[in-house]
PDB file of C-alpha atoms in Angstrom:
ATOM      1  CA  MET A  10       0.000   0.000   0.000  1.00  0.00           C
ATOM      2  CA  THR A  11       1.441   3.360  -0.979  1.00  0.00           C
ATOM      3  CA  ASP A  12       2.041   6.139   1.528  1.00  0.00           C
ATOM      4  CA  TYR A  13       1.851   8.707  -1.252  1.00  0.00           C
ATOM      5  CA  ALA A  14      -1.166  10.519  -2.608  1.00  0.00           C
ATOM      6  CA  SER A  15       0.642  12.059  -5.566  1.00  0.00           C
ATOM      7  CA  TYR A  16       3.878  12.532  -7.432  1.00  0.00           C
ATOM      8  CA  MET A  17       5.331  15.374  -9.453  1.00  0.00           C
ATOM      9  CA  ILE A  18       7.696  14.909 -12.378  1.00  0.00           C
ATOM     10  CA  CYS A  19      10.030  17.912 -12.231  1.00  0.00           C
ATOM     11  CA  THR A  20      11.522  18.368 -15.665  1.00  0.00           C
ATOM     12  CA  ALA A  21      12.262  20.527 -18.713  1.00  0.00           C
ATOM     13  CA  PRO A  22      11.436  20.232 -22.422  1.00  0.00           C
ATOM     14  CA  ARG A  23      12.913  17.332 -24.419  1.00  0.00           C
ATOM     15  CA  SER A  24      13.860  15.272 -21.367  1.00  0.00           C
ATOM     16  CA  GLY A  25      11.686  12.257 -22.166  1.00  0.00           C
ATOM     17  CA  SER A  26       8.813  13.312 -19.935  1.00  0.00           C
ATOM     18  CA  THR A  27       6.091  12.557 -22.482  1.00  0.00           C
ATOM     19  CA  LEU A  28       7.347   8.977 -22.733  1.00  0.00           C
ATOM     20  CA  LEU A  29       7.535   8.594 -18.951  1.00  0.00           C
ATOM     21  CA  CYS A  30       4.065  10.084 -18.443  1.00  0.00           C
ATOM     22  CA  ARG A  31       2.510   7.754 -21.004  1.00  0.00           C
ATOM     23  CA  LEU A  32       4.193   4.690 -19.543  1.00  0.00           C
ATOM     24  CA  LEU A  33       3.152   5.537 -15.981  1.00  0.00           C
ATOM     25  CA  ALA A  34      -0.435   6.135 -17.071  1.00  0.00           C
ATOM     26  CA  GLU A  35      -0.412   2.821 -18.919  1.00  0.00           C
ATOM     27  CA  THR A  36       0.332   0.923 -15.696  1.00  0.00           C
ATOM     28  CA  GLY A  37      -3.178   1.782 -14.505  1.00  0.00           C
ATOM     29  CA  VAL A  38      -1.955   2.348 -10.945  1.00  0.00           C
ATOM     30  CA  ALA A  39       0.251   5.457 -11.169  1.00  0.00           C
ATOM     31  CA  GLY A  40      -2.158   8.214 -12.058  1.00  0.00           C
ATOM     32  CA  ARG A  41      -2.410   9.905 -15.420  1.00  0.00           C
ATOM     33  CA  PRO A  42       0.419  12.443 -15.302  1.00  0.00           C
ATOM     34  CA  ALA A  43       0.354  15.401 -17.668  1.00  0.00           C
ATOM     35  CA  SER A  44       1.120  19.126 -17.743  1.00  0.00           C
ATOM     36  CA  TYR A  45      -2.236  20.215 -16.371  1.00  0.00           C
ATOM     37  CA  PHE A  46      -0.846  23.627 -15.384  1.00  0.00           C
ATOM     38  CA  HIS A  47       1.527  24.204 -18.285  1.00  0.00           C
ATOM     39  CA  GLU A  48       0.710  27.733 -19.432  1.00  0.00           C
ATOM     40  CA  PRO A  49       1.382  30.705 -17.090  1.00  0.00           C
ATOM     41  CA  SER A  50      -2.209  31.838 -17.497  1.00  0.00           C
ATOM     42  CA  LEU A  51      -5.306  31.102 -15.459  1.00  0.00           C
ATOM     43  CA  ALA A  52      -7.415  31.518 -18.589  1.00  0.00           C
ATOM     44  CA  GLU A  53      -5.406  28.749 -20.255  1.00  0.00           C
ATOM     45  CA  TRP A  54      -5.798  26.526 -17.199  1.00  0.00           C
ATOM     46  CA  THR A  55      -9.574  26.852 -17.336  1.00  0.00           C
ATOM     47  CA  ARG A  56      -9.644  26.248 -21.081  1.00  0.00           C
ATOM     48  CA  ARG A  57      -7.421  23.175 -20.917  1.00  0.00           C
ATOM     49  CA  LEU A  58      -9.237  21.692 -17.936  1.00  0.00           C
ATOM     50  CA  GLY A  59     -12.758  22.515 -19.088  1.00  0.00           C
ATOM     51  CA  VAL A  60     -13.493  24.748 -16.108  1.00  0.00           C
ATOM     52  CA  GLU A  61     -16.223  27.347 -16.571  1.00  0.00           C
ATOM     53  CA  PRO A  62     -16.060  29.652 -13.538  1.00  0.00           C
ATOM     54  CA  GLU A  63     -18.915  31.938 -12.631  1.00  0.00           C
ATOM     55  CA  ALA A  64     -18.386  35.602 -13.414  1.00  0.00           C
ATOM     56  CA  ALA A  65     -18.283  36.484  -9.719  1.00  0.00           C
ATOM     57  CA  ALA A  66     -15.779  33.752  -8.806  1.00  0.00           C
ATOM     58  CA  SER A  67     -12.620  34.947  -7.077  1.00  0.00           C
ATOM     59  CA  GLU A  68      -9.193  34.023  -8.414  1.00  0.00           C
ATOM     60  CA  ARG A  69      -8.737  31.681  -5.480  1.00  0.00           C
ATOM     61  CA  GLU A  70     -12.011  29.927  -6.322  1.00  0.00           C
ATOM     62  CA  VAL A  71     -11.007  29.564  -9.964  1.00  0.00           C
ATOM     63  CA  VAL A  72      -7.637  28.094  -8.984  1.00  0.00           C
ATOM     64  CA  GLY A  73      -9.399  25.671  -6.655  1.00  0.00           C
ATOM     65  CA  ALA A  74     -11.752  24.591  -9.428  1.00  0.00           C
ATOM     66  CA  CYS A  75      -8.802  24.024 -11.770  1.00  0.00           C
ATOM     67  CA  ILE A  76      -7.043  21.914  -9.158  1.00  0.00           C
ATOM     68  CA  GLN A  77     -10.142  19.779  -8.677  1.00  0.00           C
ATOM     69  CA  ALA A  78     -10.473  19.316 -12.436  1.00  0.00           C
ATOM     70  CA  ALA A  79      -6.812  18.339 -12.736  1.00  0.00           C
ATOM     71  CA  GLN A  80      -7.144  15.830  -9.911  1.00  0.00           C
ATOM     72  CA  SER A  81     -10.176  14.310 -11.580  1.00  0.00           C
ATOM     73  CA  ARG A  82      -8.224  13.849 -14.799  1.00  0.00           C
ATOM     74  CA  GLY A  83      -4.881  12.934 -13.280  1.00  0.00           C
ATOM     75  CA  CYS A  84      -5.881  10.277 -10.722  1.00  0.00           C
ATOM     76  CA  SER A  85      -5.925   6.559 -11.383  1.00  0.00           C
ATOM     77  CA  ASP A  86      -8.603   4.402  -9.786  1.00  0.00           C
ATOM     78  CA  ASN A  87      -6.463   3.898  -6.672  1.00  0.00           C
ATOM     79  CA  GLY A  88      -6.412   7.658  -6.036  1.00  0.00           C
ATOM     80  CA  ILE A  89      -2.801   8.346  -7.047  1.00  0.00           C
ATOM     81  CA  PHE A  90      -2.399  11.717  -8.784  1.00  0.00           C
ATOM     82  CA  GLY A  91       0.392  12.394 -11.263  1.00  0.00           C
ATOM     83  CA  LEU A  92       1.606  15.798 -12.441  1.00  0.00           C
ATOM     84  CA  ARG A  93       4.315  16.868 -14.858  1.00  0.00           C
ATOM     85  CA  LEU A  94       5.694  20.341 -14.203  1.00  0.00           C
ATOM     86  CA  GLN A  95       8.099  21.871 -16.684  1.00  0.00           C
ATOM     87  CA  ARG A  96      10.469  24.339 -15.068  1.00  0.00           C
ATOM     88  CA  PRO A  97       9.181  27.297 -17.154  1.00  0.00           C
ATOM     89  CA  SER A  98       5.740  26.665 -15.598  1.00  0.00           C
ATOM     90  CA  PHE A  99       7.059  26.666 -12.026  1.00  0.00           C
ATOM     91  CA  ALA A 100       6.779  30.298 -10.907  1.00  0.00           C
ATOM     92  CA  PHE A 101       3.199  30.896 -12.020  1.00  0.00           C
ATOM     93  CA  PHE A 102       1.999  27.534 -10.731  1.00  0.00           C
ATOM     94  CA  PHE A 103       3.343  28.004  -7.220  1.00  0.00           C
ATOM     95  CA  SER A 104       2.199  31.622  -7.067  1.00  0.00           C
ATOM     96  CA  ARG A 105      -1.348  30.380  -7.686  1.00  0.00           C
ATOM     97  CA  LEU A 106      -0.987  27.633  -5.084  1.00  0.00           C
ATOM     98  CA  ALA A 107      -0.148  30.378  -2.606  1.00  0.00           C
ATOM     99  CA  LEU A 108      -3.673  31.726  -3.092  1.00  0.00           C
ATOM    100  CA  VAL A 109      -5.125  28.391  -2.015  1.00  0.00           C
ATOM    101  CA  HIS A 110      -2.753  27.855   0.929  1.00  0.00           C
ATOM    102  CA  PRO A 111      -1.567  31.338   1.956  1.00  0.00           C
ATOM    103  CA  GLY A 112      -0.478  30.174   5.393  1.00  0.00           C
ATOM    104  CA  ALA A 113       1.920  27.485   4.178  1.00  0.00           C
ATOM    105  CA  LEU A 114       5.562  28.144   5.017  1.00  0.00           C
ATOM    106  CA  SER A 115       7.110  26.559   1.931  1.00  0.00           C
ATOM    107  CA  ASP A 116       6.358  25.475  -1.621  1.00  0.00           C
ATOM    108  CA  ARG A 117       6.421  21.864  -0.543  1.00  0.00           C
ATOM    109  CA  ASP A 118       3.917  22.538   2.223  1.00  0.00           C
ATOM    110  CA  ARG A 119       1.641  24.304  -0.262  1.00  0.00           C
ATOM    111  CA  PHE A 120       1.832  21.476  -2.760  1.00  0.00           C
ATOM    112  CA  GLU A 121       1.251  18.735  -0.215  1.00  0.00           C
ATOM    113  CA  GLY A 122      -1.500  20.790   1.387  1.00  0.00           C
ATOM    114  CA  VAL A 123      -3.353  20.508  -1.910  1.00  0.00           C
ATOM    115  CA  PHE A 124      -2.227  17.166  -3.325  1.00  0.00           C
ATOM    116  CA  GLY A 125      -1.282  15.176  -0.222  1.00  0.00           C
ATOM    117  CA  ARG A 126       2.033  13.490   0.510  1.00  0.00           C
ATOM    118  CA  THR A 127       4.057  13.745  -2.668  1.00  0.00           C
ATOM    119  CA  LEU A 128       6.952  11.908  -4.287  1.00  0.00           C
ATOM    120  CA  PHE A 129       9.139  14.246  -6.322  1.00  0.00           C
ATOM    121  CA  ILE A 130      10.872  12.912  -9.427  1.00  0.00           C
ATOM    122  CA  HIS A 131      13.618  14.804 -11.237  1.00  0.00           C
ATOM    123  CA  LEU A 132      13.790  13.788 -14.886  1.00  0.00           C
ATOM    124  CA  SER A 133      16.722  15.444 -16.623  1.00  0.00           C
ATOM    125  CA  ARG A 134      18.945  15.107 -19.666  1.00  0.00           C
ATOM    126  CA  THR A 135      22.682  15.148 -19.063  1.00  0.00           C
ATOM    127  CA  ASP A 136      23.690  16.112 -22.602  1.00  0.00           C
ATOM    128  CA  LYS A 137      22.422  19.678 -22.897  1.00  0.00           C
ATOM    129  CA  VAL A 138      23.654  20.022 -26.477  1.00  0.00           C
ATOM    130  CA  GLU A 139      21.529  17.099 -27.631  1.00  0.00           C
ATOM    131  CA  GLN A 140      18.609  18.494 -25.635  1.00  0.00           C
ATOM    132  CA  ALA A 141      19.049  21.905 -27.257  1.00  0.00           C
ATOM    133  CA  VAL A 142      19.221  20.369 -30.728  1.00  0.00           C
ATOM    134  CA  SER A 143      16.033  18.424 -30.048  1.00  0.00           C
ATOM    135  CA  CYS A 144      14.244  21.592 -28.905  1.00  0.00           C
ATOM    136  CA  LEU A 145      15.334  23.748 -31.815  1.00  0.00           C
ATOM    137  CA  LYS A 146      14.516  21.093 -34.382  1.00  0.00           C
ATOM    138  CA  ALA A 147      11.051  20.528 -32.887  1.00  0.00           C
ATOM    139  CA  GLU A 148      10.390  24.280 -32.836  1.00  0.00           C
ATOM    140  CA  GLN A 149      11.364  24.643 -36.470  1.00  0.00           C
ATOM    141  CA  THR A 150       9.639  21.570 -37.887  1.00  0.00           C
ATOM    142  CA  GLY A 151       6.536  21.823 -35.687  1.00  0.00           C
ATOM    143  CA  LEU A 152       6.848  18.122 -34.879  1.00  0.00           C
ATOM    144  CA  TRP A 153       7.375  17.368 -31.192  1.00  0.00           C
ATOM    145  CA  HIS A 154       6.526  13.683 -30.889  1.00  0.00           C
ATOM    146  CA  VAL A 155       6.262  10.689 -33.199  1.00  0.00           C
ATOM    147  CA  ALA A 156       4.255   7.556 -32.424  1.00  0.00           C
ATOM    148  CA  ALA A 157       5.858   4.127 -32.374  1.00  0.00           C
ATOM    149  CA  ASP A 158       4.449   3.445 -35.846  1.00  0.00           C
ATOM    150  CA  GLY A 159       6.111   6.573 -37.256  1.00  0.00           C
ATOM    151  CA  SER A 160       2.980   8.721 -37.501  1.00  0.00           C
ATOM    152  CA  ASP A 161       2.792  12.266 -36.124  1.00  0.00           C
ATOM    153  CA  LEU A 162       1.796  12.209 -32.478  1.00  0.00           C
ATOM    154  CA  GLU A 163       2.166  15.898 -31.648  1.00  0.00           C
ATOM    155  CA  ARG A 164       2.510  18.458 -34.409  1.00  0.00           C
ATOM    156  CA  VAL A 165       1.966  22.132 -33.590  1.00  0.00           C
ATOM    157  CA  GLY A 166       2.717  23.663 -36.965  1.00  0.00           C
ATOM    158  CA  PRO A 167       2.966  22.942 -40.679  1.00  0.00           C
ATOM    159  CA  PRO A 168       5.982  20.873 -41.810  1.00  0.00           C
ATOM    160  CA  ARG A 169       9.118  22.936 -42.324  1.00  0.00           C
ATOM    161  CA  ALA A 170      12.701  21.969 -43.084  1.00  0.00           C
ATOM    162  CA  PRO A 171      15.048  22.486 -40.104  1.00  0.00           C
ATOM    163  CA  GLU A 172      17.927  24.971 -40.383  1.00  0.00           C
ATOM    164  CA  TYR A 173      21.022  25.037 -38.201  1.00  0.00           C
ATOM    165  CA  ASP A 174      21.255  28.087 -35.926  1.00  0.00           C
ATOM    166  CA  GLY A 175      24.206  28.167 -33.550  1.00  0.00           C
ATOM    167  CA  GLN A 176      22.977  31.201 -31.598  1.00  0.00           C
ATOM    168  CA  LYS A 177      19.618  29.638 -30.859  1.00  0.00           C
ATOM    169  CA  LEU A 178      21.283  26.385 -29.859  1.00  0.00           C
ATOM    170  CA  GLN A 179      23.508  28.295 -27.430  1.00  0.00           C
ATOM    171  CA  ALA A 180      20.432  29.963 -25.942  1.00  0.00           C
ATOM    172  CA  TRP A 181      18.752  26.583 -25.490  1.00  0.00           C
ATOM    173  CA  VAL A 182      21.860  25.072 -23.883  1.00  0.00           C
ATOM    174  CA  GLU A 183      21.950  27.935 -21.389  1.00  0.00           C
ATOM    175  CA  ALA A 184      18.214  27.642 -20.716  1.00  0.00           C
ATOM    176  CA  MET A 185      18.358  23.888 -20.127  1.00  0.00           C
ATOM    177  CA  THR A 186      21.366  24.238 -17.851  1.00  0.00           C
ATOM    178  CA  GLY A 187      19.480  26.885 -15.898  1.00  0.00           C
ATOM    179  CA  TYR A 188      16.381  24.723 -15.560  1.00  0.00           C
ATOM    180  CA  ASP A 189      18.393  21.923 -13.967  1.00  0.00           C
ATOM    181  CA  ARG A 190      20.199  24.370 -11.709  1.00  0.00           C
ATOM    182  CA  ASP A 191      16.916  25.904 -10.566  1.00  0.00           C
ATOM    183  CA  TRP A 192      15.312  22.529  -9.888  1.00  0.00           C
ATOM    184  CA  ASN A 193      18.277  21.408  -7.811  1.00  0.00           C
ATOM    185  CA  ALA A 194      18.346  24.664  -5.856  1.00  0.00           C
ATOM    186  CA  TRP A 195      14.636  24.225  -5.124  1.00  0.00           C
ATOM    187  CA  PHE A 196      15.111  20.642  -3.959  1.00  0.00           C
ATOM    188  CA  ASP A 197      17.809  21.827  -1.556  1.00  0.00           C
ATOM    189  CA  ALA A 198      15.700  24.727  -0.272  1.00  0.00           C
ATOM    190  CA  GLU A 199      12.672  22.484   0.282  1.00  0.00           C
ATOM    191  CA  ALA A 200      14.650  19.580   1.820  1.00  0.00           C
ATOM    192  CA  ILE A 201      13.493  17.291  -0.993  1.00  0.00           C
ATOM    193  CA  THR A 202      15.424  14.202  -2.039  1.00  0.00           C
ATOM    194  CA  PRO A 203      13.933  13.424  -5.437  1.00  0.00           C
ATOM    195  CA  VAL A 204      13.969  10.193  -7.356  1.00  0.00           C
ATOM    196  CA  ARG A 205      16.421  11.005 -10.134  1.00  0.00           C
ATOM    197  CA  ILE A 206      15.935   9.588 -13.619  1.00  0.00           C
ATOM    198  CA  ALA A 207      18.211  10.449 -16.521  1.00  0.00           C
ATOM    199  CA  TYR A 208      16.984  10.680 -20.091  1.00  0.00           C
ATOM    200  CA  ASP A 209      19.550   8.119 -21.264  1.00  0.00           C
ATOM    201  CA  GLU A 210      18.428   5.690 -18.561  1.00  0.00           C
ATOM    202  CA  LEU A 211      14.774   6.104 -19.534  1.00  0.00           C
ATOM    203  CA  SER A 212      15.573   5.727 -23.222  1.00  0.00           C
ATOM    204  CA  ALA A 213      17.657   2.580 -22.716  1.00  0.00           C
ATOM    205  CA  ASP A 214      15.321   0.858 -20.252  1.00  0.00           C
ATOM    206  CA  PRO A 215      11.884   2.496 -20.102  1.00  0.00           C
ATOM    207  CA  ASN A 216      10.294  -0.363 -18.180  1.00  0.00           C
ATOM    208  CA  GLY A 217      13.091  -0.282 -15.635  1.00  0.00           C
ATOM    209  CA  SER A 218      12.550   3.436 -15.062  1.00  0.00           C
ATOM    210  CA  VAL A 219       8.838   2.836 -14.523  1.00  0.00           C
ATOM    211  CA  ARG A 220       9.644   0.091 -12.002  1.00  0.00           C
ATOM    212  CA  ARG A 221      11.836   2.536 -10.076  1.00  0.00           C
ATOM    213  CA  VAL A 222       8.981   5.020  -9.810  1.00  0.00           C
ATOM    214  CA  LEU A 223       6.475   2.353  -8.795  1.00  0.00           C
ATOM    215  CA  ARG A 224       8.803   1.037  -6.079  1.00  0.00           C
ATOM    216  CA  ALA A 225       9.398   4.558  -4.781  1.00  0.00           C
ATOM    217  CA  LEU A 226       5.632   5.066  -4.588  1.00  0.00           C
ATOM    218  CA  GLY A 227       5.209   1.786  -2.724  1.00  0.00           C
ATOM    219  CA  LEU A 228       3.299   0.227  -5.614  1.00  0.00           C
ATOM    220  CA  ASP A 229       3.718  -3.194  -7.209  1.00  0.00           C
ATOM    221  CA  PRO A 230       6.616  -2.809  -9.682  1.00  0.00           C
ATOM    222  CA  SER A 231       5.300  -5.690 -11.784  1.00  0.00           C
ATOM    223  CA  ALA A 232       2.732  -3.251 -13.207  1.00  0.00           C
ATOM    224  CA  ALA A 233       5.606  -2.000 -15.372  1.00  0.00           C
ATOM    225  CA  ASP A 234       5.746  -5.348 -17.158  1.00  0.00           C
ATOM    226  CA  ARG A 235       2.567  -4.639 -19.083  1.00  0.00           C
ATOM    227  CA  VAL A 236       3.596  -1.313 -20.602  1.00  0.00           C
ATOM    228  CA  SER A 237       5.432  -0.603 -23.834  1.00  0.00           C
ATOM    229  CA  PRO A 238       6.711   2.653 -25.358  1.00  0.00           C
ATOM    230  CA  SER A 239       4.221   4.358 -27.654  1.00  0.00           C
ATOM    231  CA  ILE A 240       6.661   7.067 -28.721  1.00  0.00           C
ATOM    232  CA  ARG A 241       9.540   6.725 -31.153  1.00  0.00           C
ATOM    233  CA  LYS A 242      12.877   8.405 -30.539  1.00  0.00           C
ATOM    234  CA  MET A 243      13.213  11.230 -33.073  1.00  0.00           C
ATOM    235  CA  ALA A 244      16.969  11.832 -33.181  1.00  0.00           C
ATOM    236  CA  ASP A 245      18.422  11.298 -36.661  1.00  0.00           C
ATOM    237  CA  ASP A 246      21.454  12.281 -38.731  1.00  0.00           C
ATOM    238  CA  THR A 247      20.385  15.931 -38.603  1.00  0.00           C
ATOM    239  CA  ASN A 248      20.465  15.887 -34.803  1.00  0.00           C
ATOM    240  CA  ARG A 249      23.891  14.269 -34.777  1.00  0.00           C
ATOM    241  CA  ASP A 250      25.298  16.651 -37.394  1.00  0.00           C
ATOM    242  CA  TRP A 251      23.989  19.730 -35.582  1.00  0.00           C
ATOM    243  CA  ALA A 252      25.338  18.531 -32.237  1.00  0.00           C
ATOM    244  CA  ALA A 253      28.777  17.820 -33.699  1.00  0.00           C
ATOM    245  CA  ARG A 254      28.884  21.180 -35.487  1.00  0.00           C
ATOM    246  CA  PHE A 255      27.808  23.093 -32.391  1.00  0.00           C
ATOM    247  CA  ARG A 256      30.385  21.361 -30.195  1.00  0.00           C
ATOM    248  CA  THR A 257      33.098  22.290 -32.687  1.00  0.00           C
ATOM    249  CA  GLU A 258      31.980  25.911 -33.006  1.00  0.00           C
ATOM    250  CA  ALA A 259      31.401  26.418 -29.284  1.00  0.00           C
ATOM    251  CA  GLY A 260      34.382  24.394 -28.112  1.00  0.00           C
ATOM    252  CA  VAL A 261      32.100  22.093 -26.130  1.00  0.00           C
ATOM    253  CA  ILE A 262      33.268  18.547 -25.431  1.00  0.00           C
TER     254      ILE A 262
END
């Protein structure tokens, strides 16, 4: 029996979080994790979650309604709630939680005051150059995820040929490095010891990574045996060429 009511995947773009979320949801016992609070906008929260607040509702009431809607969507039948939080979404999300629990002394207290005892998972990608290449290429092509059968799973724009841009890659490398730094500083400040999963580990052994999370939650790890990746890795020769070129130009090993 688990002692946890929820878990939060603390991550950044192109770290493998979509794969991990889908696998955990597929177990049937580890919630249905997703970025329920992705945009830094309460209007976007209500739109995404299907919340229709009354005109006279206070901001605190609207936030509360969004939280309830997210819990309804993100809980598995055993009551476990899963959330993915990208670092760029962090500040707005926790500022809104402060409206619901203004007396809490820390972010962790606020989160657990709303979602119950929580397991924190840090999913990160060690190779920031590869992560930056993946981000820039997805931005340019409009294609963020591909299904296992090769079909488009998440496309946000019309197809477009990717073009190398060293300055934008440098900006992404710096952003990704900062996201990891900020997560780790927050863990230290909140006295959190997260379960740490690396992108390469998840990519090489997705079922093993799911087992680690299930064990940490106190759930039966054998539930990982019935899941299989539904997302195909997108890196290709373009990714490798861009990464090699950037390392040469930037003097990065």
